[in-house]
Amino acid sequence: MPRPRPFASIEEHDEVLISRWNGRVCNDDIVWHLGDFAYGGGHARAREIFGRLRGRKHLIIGNHEGQGLRLPWAAPPVQACTIHVQDPGMPTAQGIWLSHYAHRVWPGMHRGDIHLYGHSHGSLPGTAASLDVGVDCWDWAPVRLLEIREALADTAAREAGGGAAAALAEAA
């Protein structure tokens, strides 16, 4: 069941998303958009919005990419991929399987890689190792790896008790 969108118009929707994106993203940040970048509105509108967004933008292809595929992404859009992220303060890089769709299994999960997805608009609960990172689940803003790791640790705590959460927190 999609989450309600608290906007009076598509113009308000777009302006809020642009503002919240730019409030979290710097020009040199790498941003992975997990699909459905532009739905409706035409290519000129999609390109105008794209041009206003900070960061080096990459696209995981969603099921509504009529406009999104034609934008100047930092690299060609892909169906899914594994990336490794090591933010400041992290002792090791975190492997992340990115896909528009949620998966029950994914490459690298047995090595501790996590899985991030969109598409489901919060209707599929995350696990201790996978999470919906669509903006409608994160106050209409991009989510950072630290926040993702905290949400995964919270889920692990609920699933397996405090010991699992402590282990995840220590790994962070």
PDB file of C-alpha atoms in Angstrom:
ATOM      1  CA  MET A   1       0.000   0.000   0.000  1.00  0.00           C
ATOM      2  CA  PRO A   2       1.684   3.256  -1.075  1.00  0.00           C
ATOM      3  CA  ARG A   3       2.214   5.864   1.591  1.00  0.00           C
ATOM      4  CA  PRO A   4       0.160   9.030   1.215  1.00  0.00           C
ATOM      5  CA  ARG A   5       2.024  11.983  -0.224  1.00  0.00           C
ATOM      6  CA  PRO A   6       1.556  15.088   1.928  1.00  0.00           C
ATOM      7  CA  PHE A   7       1.726  17.595  -0.913  1.00  0.00           C
ATOM      8  CA  ALA A   8      -0.990  19.855  -2.300  1.00  0.00           C
ATOM      9  CA  SER A   9       0.414  19.642  -5.850  1.00  0.00           C
ATOM     10  CA  ILE A  10       3.095  17.967  -7.939  1.00  0.00           C
ATOM     11  CA  GLU A  11       4.931  21.307  -8.002  1.00  0.00           C
ATOM     12  CA  GLU A  12       5.056  21.374  -4.196  1.00  0.00           C
ATOM     13  CA  HIS A  13       6.162  17.717  -4.226  1.00  0.00           C
ATOM     14  CA  ASP A  14       9.012  18.486  -6.614  1.00  0.00           C
ATOM     15  CA  GLU A  15      10.188  21.586  -4.732  1.00  0.00           C
ATOM     16  CA  VAL A  16      10.188  19.779  -1.358  1.00  0.00           C
ATOM     17  CA  LEU A  17      12.160  16.846  -2.769  1.00  0.00           C
ATOM     18  CA  ILE A  18      14.680  19.168  -4.458  1.00  0.00           C
ATOM     19  CA  SER A  19      15.121  21.198  -1.265  1.00  0.00           C
ATOM     20  CA  ARG A  20      15.556  18.153   0.962  1.00  0.00           C
ATOM     21  CA  TRP A  21      17.939  16.499  -1.507  1.00  0.00           C
ATOM     22  CA  ASN A  22      20.114  19.612  -1.675  1.00  0.00           C
ATOM     23  CA  GLY A  23      19.934  20.013   2.105  1.00  0.00           C
ATOM     24  CA  ARG A  24      21.670  16.642   2.501  1.00  0.00           C
ATOM     25  CA  VAL A  25      23.854  16.320  -0.603  1.00  0.00           C
ATOM     26  CA  CYS A  26      27.034  18.258  -1.427  1.00  0.00           C
ATOM     27  CA  ASN A  27      28.275  18.743  -4.986  1.00  0.00           C
ATOM     28  CA  ASP A  28      30.986  16.071  -4.661  1.00  0.00           C
ATOM     29  CA  ASP A  29      28.791  13.466  -2.925  1.00  0.00           C
ATOM     30  CA  ILE A  30      27.982  10.261  -4.770  1.00  0.00           C
ATOM     31  CA  VAL A  31      24.242   9.617  -4.843  1.00  0.00           C
ATOM     32  CA  TRP A  32      22.602   6.374  -5.950  1.00  0.00           C
ATOM     33  CA  HIS A  33      18.981   6.859  -6.977  1.00  0.00           C
ATOM     34  CA  LEU A  34      17.190   3.515  -6.754  1.00  0.00           C
ATOM     35  CA  GLY A  35      14.785   4.056  -9.578  1.00  0.00           C
ATOM     36  CA  ASP A  36      11.718   5.897 -10.798  1.00  0.00           C
ATOM     37  CA  PHE A  37      13.497   9.225 -10.985  1.00  0.00           C
ATOM     38  CA  ALA A  38      10.925  10.978 -13.158  1.00  0.00           C
ATOM     39  CA  TYR A  39       7.379   9.826 -13.762  1.00  0.00           C
ATOM     40  CA  GLY A  40       5.357  12.058 -16.041  1.00  0.00           C
ATOM     41  CA  GLY A  41       6.003  15.730 -16.571  1.00  0.00           C
ATOM     42  CA  GLY A  42       8.059  15.310 -19.723  1.00  0.00           C
ATOM     43  CA  HIS A  43      11.760  15.231 -20.457  1.00  0.00           C
ATOM     44  CA  ALA A  44      12.330  18.994 -20.190  1.00  0.00           C
ATOM     45  CA  ARG A  45      10.898  19.051 -16.649  1.00  0.00           C
ATOM     46  CA  ALA A  46      12.893  15.950 -15.634  1.00  0.00           C
ATOM     47  CA  ARG A  47      16.109  17.479 -16.983  1.00  0.00           C
ATOM     48  CA  GLU A  48      15.415  20.804 -15.230  1.00  0.00           C
ATOM     49  CA  ILE A  49      14.910  19.052 -11.875  1.00  0.00           C
ATOM     50  CA  PHE A  50      17.943  16.817 -12.456  1.00  0.00           C
ATOM     51  CA  GLY A  51      20.090  19.878 -13.127  1.00  0.00           C
ATOM     52  CA  ARG A  52      19.055  21.475  -9.828  1.00  0.00           C
ATOM     53  CA  LEU A  53      20.128  18.466  -7.748  1.00  0.00           C
ATOM     54  CA  ARG A  54      23.581  18.347  -6.165  1.00  0.00           C
ATOM     55  CA  GLY A  55      25.928  15.412  -6.278  1.00  0.00           C
ATOM     56  CA  ARG A  56      27.330  12.910  -8.718  1.00  0.00           C
ATOM     57  CA  LYS A  57      24.157  11.029  -9.549  1.00  0.00           C
ATOM     58  CA  HIS A  58      23.873   7.348 -10.503  1.00  0.00           C
ATOM     59  CA  LEU A  59      20.689   5.490 -11.432  1.00  0.00           C
ATOM     60  CA  ILE A  60      19.471   2.015 -10.669  1.00  0.00           C
ATOM     61  CA  ILE A  61      16.731   1.478 -13.247  1.00  0.00           C
ATOM     62  CA  GLY A  62      13.195   1.414 -11.876  1.00  0.00           C
ATOM     63  CA  ASN A  63       9.950   0.370 -13.503  1.00  0.00           C
ATOM     64  CA  HIS A  64       8.998   3.993 -14.343  1.00  0.00           C
ATOM     65  CA  GLU A  65      12.070   5.285 -16.180  1.00  0.00           C
ATOM     66  CA  GLY A  66      10.640   6.818 -19.337  1.00  0.00           C
ATOM     67  CA  GLN A  67      12.345  10.122 -18.589  1.00  0.00           C
ATOM     68  CA  GLY A  68      15.075   8.982 -16.203  1.00  0.00           C
ATOM     69  CA  LEU A  69      17.068   6.969 -18.711  1.00  0.00           C
ATOM     70  CA  ARG A  70      17.597  10.034 -20.907  1.00  0.00           C
ATOM     71  CA  LEU A  71      19.304  12.160 -18.241  1.00  0.00           C
ATOM     72  CA  PRO A  72      23.073  12.819 -17.961  1.00  0.00           C
ATOM     73  CA  TRP A  73      23.902  10.386 -15.137  1.00  0.00           C
ATOM     74  CA  ALA A  74      27.504  10.074 -13.902  1.00  0.00           C
ATOM     75  CA  ALA A  75      27.593   6.564 -15.418  1.00  0.00           C
ATOM     76  CA  PRO A  76      25.191   4.534 -17.545  1.00  0.00           C
ATOM     77  CA  PRO A  77      22.107   3.418 -15.565  1.00  0.00           C
ATOM     78  CA  VAL A  78      22.125  -0.230 -14.432  1.00  0.00           C
ATOM     79  CA  GLN A  79      19.515  -2.759 -13.291  1.00  0.00           C
ATOM     80  CA  ALA A  80      21.390  -3.574 -10.077  1.00  0.00           C
ATOM     81  CA  CYS A  81      24.937  -3.454  -8.752  1.00  0.00           C
ATOM     82  CA  THR A  82      27.202  -3.907  -5.766  1.00  0.00           C
ATOM     83  CA  ILE A  83      29.084  -0.902  -4.439  1.00  0.00           C
ATOM     84  CA  HIS A  84      31.452  -0.501  -1.496  1.00  0.00           C
ATOM     85  CA  VAL A  85      31.173   2.563   0.726  1.00  0.00           C
ATOM     86  CA  GLN A  86      33.591   3.641   3.422  1.00  0.00           C
ATOM     87  CA  ASP A  87      32.419   6.856   5.023  1.00  0.00           C
ATOM     88  CA  PRO A  88      34.764   8.751   7.384  1.00  0.00           C
ATOM     89  CA  GLY A  89      35.125   6.912  10.678  1.00  0.00           C
ATOM     90  CA  MET A  90      34.235   3.494   9.240  1.00  0.00           C
ATOM     91  CA  PRO A  91      37.032   0.950   9.842  1.00  0.00           C
ATOM     92  CA  THR A  92      36.165  -1.012   6.678  1.00  0.00           C
ATOM     93  CA  ALA A  93      34.059  -0.536   3.581  1.00  0.00           C
ATOM     94  CA  GLN A  94      30.450  -1.713   3.569  1.00  0.00           C
ATOM     95  CA  GLY A  95      29.341  -3.795   0.593  1.00  0.00           C
ATOM     96  CA  ILE A  96      25.898  -2.789  -0.637  1.00  0.00           C
ATOM     97  CA  TRP A  97      23.692  -4.547  -3.212  1.00  0.00           C
ATOM     98  CA  LEU A  98      21.522  -1.899  -4.876  1.00  0.00           C
ATOM     99  CA  SER A  99      18.325  -2.731  -6.732  1.00  0.00           C
ATOM    100  CA  HIS A 100      15.023  -1.016  -7.408  1.00  0.00           C
ATOM    101  CA  TYR A 101      13.276  -4.147  -6.141  1.00  0.00           C
ATOM    102  CA  ALA A 102      13.549  -5.918  -2.794  1.00  0.00           C
ATOM    103  CA  HIS A 103      15.288  -9.300  -2.837  1.00  0.00           C
ATOM    104  CA  ARG A 104      15.241 -12.061  -0.256  1.00  0.00           C
ATOM    105  CA  VAL A 105      18.780 -13.057  -1.241  1.00  0.00           C
ATOM    106  CA  TRP A 106      21.475 -11.057  -3.030  1.00  0.00           C
ATOM    107  CA  PRO A 107      25.115 -11.333  -4.057  1.00  0.00           C
ATOM    108  CA  GLY A 108      27.491 -10.924  -1.125  1.00  0.00           C
ATOM    109  CA  MET A 109      24.914 -11.327   1.632  1.00  0.00           C
ATOM    110  CA  HIS A 110      26.932 -14.228   3.080  1.00  0.00           C
ATOM    111  CA  ARG A 111      29.899 -11.811   3.331  1.00  0.00           C
ATOM    112  CA  GLY A 112      27.932  -9.143   5.174  1.00  0.00           C
ATOM    113  CA  ASP A 113      26.828  -7.040   2.205  1.00  0.00           C
ATOM    114  CA  ILE A 114      23.552  -5.257   2.863  1.00  0.00           C
ATOM    115  CA  HIS A 115      20.717  -4.741   0.375  1.00  0.00           C
ATOM    116  CA  LEU A 116      19.009  -1.419  -0.319  1.00  0.00           C
ATOM    117  CA  TYR A 117      15.902  -1.096  -2.460  1.00  0.00           C
ATOM    118  CA  GLY A 118      13.035   1.221  -3.341  1.00  0.00           C
ATOM    119  CA  HIS A 119       9.845   0.450  -5.306  1.00  0.00           C
ATOM    120  CA  SER A 120       7.735  -0.761  -2.388  1.00  0.00           C
ATOM    121  CA  HIS A 121       7.005   2.645  -0.775  1.00  0.00           C
ATOM    122  CA  GLY A 122       7.458   1.272   2.731  1.00  0.00           C
ATOM    123  CA  SER A 123       5.068  -1.649   2.251  1.00  0.00           C
ATOM    124  CA  LEU A 124       7.810  -4.280   2.699  1.00  0.00           C
ATOM    125  CA  PRO A 125       9.481  -4.198   6.098  1.00  0.00           C
ATOM    126  CA  GLY A 126      13.254  -4.277   6.153  1.00  0.00           C
ATOM    127  CA  THR A 127      15.355  -6.982   7.753  1.00  0.00           C
ATOM    128  CA  ALA A 128      18.598  -6.907   9.708  1.00  0.00           C
ATOM    129  CA  ALA A 129      20.399  -6.696   6.345  1.00  0.00           C
ATOM    130  CA  SER A 130      17.978  -5.101   3.855  1.00  0.00           C
ATOM    131  CA  LEU A 131      16.077  -1.834   3.832  1.00  0.00           C
ATOM    132  CA  ASP A 132      13.691   0.293   1.766  1.00  0.00           C
ATOM    133  CA  VAL A 133      15.474   3.605   1.207  1.00  0.00           C
ATOM    134  CA  GLY A 134      12.770   5.304  -0.837  1.00  0.00           C
ATOM    135  CA  VAL A 135      12.317   8.943   0.112  1.00  0.00           C
ATOM    136  CA  ASP A 136       8.747   8.291   1.191  1.00  0.00           C
ATOM    137  CA  CYS A 137      10.214   6.195   4.034  1.00  0.00           C
ATOM    138  CA  TRP A 138      12.792   8.848   5.012  1.00  0.00           C
ATOM    139  CA  ASP A 139      10.906  12.139   5.343  1.00  0.00           C
ATOM    140  CA  TRP A 140      11.208  12.820   1.603  1.00  0.00           C
ATOM    141  CA  ALA A 141      15.014  13.092   1.669  1.00  0.00           C
ATOM    142  CA  PRO A 142      17.988  10.952   0.660  1.00  0.00           C
ATOM    143  CA  VAL A 143      19.257   8.697   3.424  1.00  0.00           C
ATOM    144  CA  ARG A 144      22.883   8.394   4.542  1.00  0.00           C
ATOM    145  CA  LEU A 145      24.772   5.188   5.231  1.00  0.00           C
ATOM    146  CA  LEU A 146      25.028   5.920   8.963  1.00  0.00           C
ATOM    147  CA  GLU A 147      21.225   6.203   9.189  1.00  0.00           C
ATOM    148  CA  ILE A 148      20.841   3.003   7.190  1.00  0.00           C
ATOM    149  CA  ARG A 149      23.194   1.132   9.503  1.00  0.00           C
ATOM    150  CA  GLU A 150      21.290   2.435  12.554  1.00  0.00           C
ATOM    151  CA  ALA A 151      17.956   1.286  11.075  1.00  0.00           C
ATOM    152  CA  LEU A 152      19.422  -2.143  10.280  1.00  0.00           C
ATOM    153  CA  ALA A 153      20.761  -2.434  13.839  1.00  0.00           C
ATOM    154  CA  ASP A 154      17.327  -1.513  15.234  1.00  0.00           C
ATOM    155  CA  THR A 155      15.723  -4.221  13.111  1.00  0.00           C
ATOM    156  CA  ALA A 156      18.370  -6.737  14.182  1.00  0.00           C
ATOM    157  CA  ALA A 157      17.639  -5.901  17.817  1.00  0.00           C
ATOM    158  CA  ARG A 158      13.938  -6.538  17.301  1.00  0.00           C
ATOM    159  CA  GLU A 159      14.585  -9.771  15.376  1.00  0.00           C
ATOM    160  CA  ALA A 160      17.227 -11.344  17.578  1.00  0.00           C
ATOM    161  CA  GLY A 161      17.446  -9.428  20.839  1.00  0.00           C
ATOM    162  CA  GLY A 162      20.096  -7.024  22.098  1.00  0.00           C
ATOM    163  CA  GLY A 163      23.106  -9.227  21.288  1.00  0.00           C
ATOM    164  CA  ALA A 164      22.657  -8.930  17.531  1.00  0.00           C
ATOM    165  CA  ALA A 165      22.273  -5.159  17.729  1.00  0.00           C
ATOM    166  CA  ALA A 166      25.438  -4.856  19.791  1.00  0.00           C
ATOM    167  CA  ALA A 167      27.364  -6.912  17.220  1.00  0.00           C
ATOM    168  CA  LEU A 168      26.114  -4.723  14.358  1.00  0.00           C
ATOM    169  CA  ALA A 169      26.896  -1.545  16.286  1.00  0.00           C
ATOM    170  CA  GLU A 170      30.410  -2.813  17.016  1.00  0.00           C
ATOM    171  CA  ALA A 171      30.934  -3.650  13.324  1.00  0.00           C
ATOM    172  CA  ALA A 172      29.979  -0.072  12.423  1.00  0.00           C
TER     173      ALA A 172
END
